[in-house]
């Protein structure tokens, strides 16, 4: 999951949820924690996260979600299934399940 900037004070960061239970964070701008940070999720936290990501089913969305917003931050979600990947990118209003 990545959040890209806007012309204002939008946070810029990247979070990677790895299959080994680690969460890798990289704060770039307008965030409380700048730089890289890694956290080990408990098995319960990882299971809950995986369940939620599976429920959202990013595969059902097009790669580019259009929005009339001009200066909203862009969010990019990348999901993997074995060797396949799917990217969903949009700005402004995203579908409620994605949010």
Tab-separated table of C-alpha atoms in Angstrom:
chain	number	residue	atom	x	y	z
A	1	UNK	CA	0.000	0.000	0.000
A	2	UNK	CA	1.412	3.380	-0.974
A	3	UNK	CA	0.194	6.936	-0.485
A	4	UNK	CA	1.619	9.592	-2.783
A	5	UNK	CA	1.659	13.329	-2.130
A	6	UNK	CA	-0.500	16.201	-3.197
A	7	UNK	CA	0.143	19.942	-3.379
A	8	UNK	CA	-0.642	20.287	0.329
A	9	UNK	CA	0.304	18.288	3.382
A	10	UNK	CA	-0.786	14.816	2.313
A	11	UNK	CA	1.192	12.018	3.953
A	12	UNK	CA	3.601	10.065	1.741
A	13	UNK	CA	4.401	6.525	2.858
A	14	UNK	CA	4.635	2.897	1.821
A	15	UNK	CA	3.581	-0.139	3.843
A	16	UNK	CA	4.408	-3.681	2.785
A	17	UNK	CA	2.719	-6.631	4.494
A	18	UNK	CA	4.939	-9.661	4.017
A	19	UNK	CA	3.883	-13.304	4.203
A	20	UNK	CA	6.397	-13.927	6.997
A	21	UNK	CA	4.354	-11.653	9.295
A	22	UNK	CA	6.536	-8.565	9.043
A	23	UNK	CA	5.123	-5.135	8.262
A	24	UNK	CA	7.676	-2.878	6.555
A	25	UNK	CA	6.961	0.863	6.708
A	26	UNK	CA	8.717	3.711	4.933
A	27	UNK	CA	7.598	7.233	5.895
A	28	UNK	CA	8.698	9.879	3.418
A	29	UNK	CA	6.840	13.145	4.056
A	30	UNK	CA	4.122	14.613	6.303
A	31	UNK	CA	4.013	11.556	8.588
A	32	UNK	CA	4.783	11.135	12.293
A	33	UNK	CA	7.520	8.570	11.675
A	34	UNK	CA	10.030	9.349	8.934
A	35	UNK	CA	12.244	6.680	7.439
A	36	UNK	CA	12.066	2.908	7.548
A	37	UNK	CA	10.573	0.820	10.319
A	38	UNK	CA	9.760	-2.877	10.621
A	39	UNK	CA	7.244	-4.538	12.932
A	40	UNK	CA	6.525	-8.227	13.448
A	41	UNK	CA	2.775	-8.880	13.509
A	42	UNK	CA	1.481	-11.529	15.869
A	43	UNK	CA	-0.066	-14.558	14.192
A	44	UNK	CA	-3.491	-13.266	15.270
A	45	UNK	CA	-2.835	-9.815	13.777
A	46	UNK	CA	-1.506	-11.332	10.560
A	47	UNK	CA	-4.512	-13.666	10.238
A	48	UNK	CA	-6.917	-10.764	10.780
A	49	UNK	CA	-5.092	-8.625	8.196
A	50	UNK	CA	-5.051	-11.440	5.644
A	51	UNK	CA	-8.761	-12.041	6.188
A	52	UNK	CA	-9.570	-8.360	5.598
A	53	UNK	CA	-7.392	-8.100	2.477
A	54	UNK	CA	-8.980	-11.272	1.089
A	55	UNK	CA	-12.474	-9.930	1.846
A	56	UNK	CA	-11.784	-6.688	-0.050
A	57	UNK	CA	-10.756	-8.704	-3.137
A	58	UNK	CA	-8.705	-6.069	-4.943
A	59	UNK	CA	-8.721	-8.332	-8.011
A	60	UNK	CA	-12.289	-7.172	-8.756
A	61	UNK	CA	-11.244	-3.537	-9.293
A	62	UNK	CA	-9.752	-1.994	-12.399
A	63	UNK	CA	-6.152	-0.891	-12.271
A	64	UNK	CA	-7.074	2.795	-12.425
A	65	UNK	CA	-10.001	4.101	-10.386
A	66	UNK	CA	-11.043	7.417	-11.933
A	67	UNK	CA	-11.980	10.412	-9.784
A	68	UNK	CA	-12.899	14.031	-10.494
A	69	UNK	CA	-10.581	15.117	-7.670
A	70	UNK	CA	-7.700	17.198	-8.974
A	71	UNK	CA	-5.355	17.454	-6.016
A	72	UNK	CA	-6.230	14.442	-3.903
A	73	UNK	CA	-3.445	12.052	-2.924
A	74	UNK	CA	-2.964	8.947	-5.028
A	75	UNK	CA	-3.219	5.596	-3.275
A	76	UNK	CA	-1.769	2.470	-4.800
A	77	UNK	CA	-2.531	-1.055	-3.640
A	78	UNK	CA	-0.586	-4.040	-4.940
A	79	UNK	CA	-1.756	-7.553	-4.195
A	80	UNK	CA	-0.018	-10.807	-5.049
A	81	UNK	CA	-1.379	-14.296	-5.615
A	82	UNK	CA	1.485	-16.708	-6.178
A	83	UNK	CA	3.356	-15.275	-9.158
A	84	UNK	CA	0.514	-12.958	-10.278
A	85	UNK	CA	0.125	-9.367	-9.177
A	86	UNK	CA	-2.639	-6.819	-9.497
A	87	UNK	CA	-2.319	-3.081	-8.915
A	88	UNK	CA	-5.232	-0.794	-8.059
A	89	UNK	CA	-4.496	2.927	-8.117
A	90	UNK	CA	-6.790	5.870	-7.548
A	91	UNK	CA	-7.092	9.325	-6.081
A	92	UNK	CA	-9.746	10.918	-3.953
A	93	UNK	CA	-12.806	8.788	-3.396
A	94	UNK	CA	-12.000	5.090	-3.470
A	95	UNK	CA	-14.611	2.329	-3.083
A	96	UNK	CA	-15.585	1.842	0.582
A	97	UNK	CA	-14.215	-1.734	0.823
A	98	UNK	CA	-10.801	-0.518	-0.357
A	99	UNK	CA	-10.738	2.235	2.233
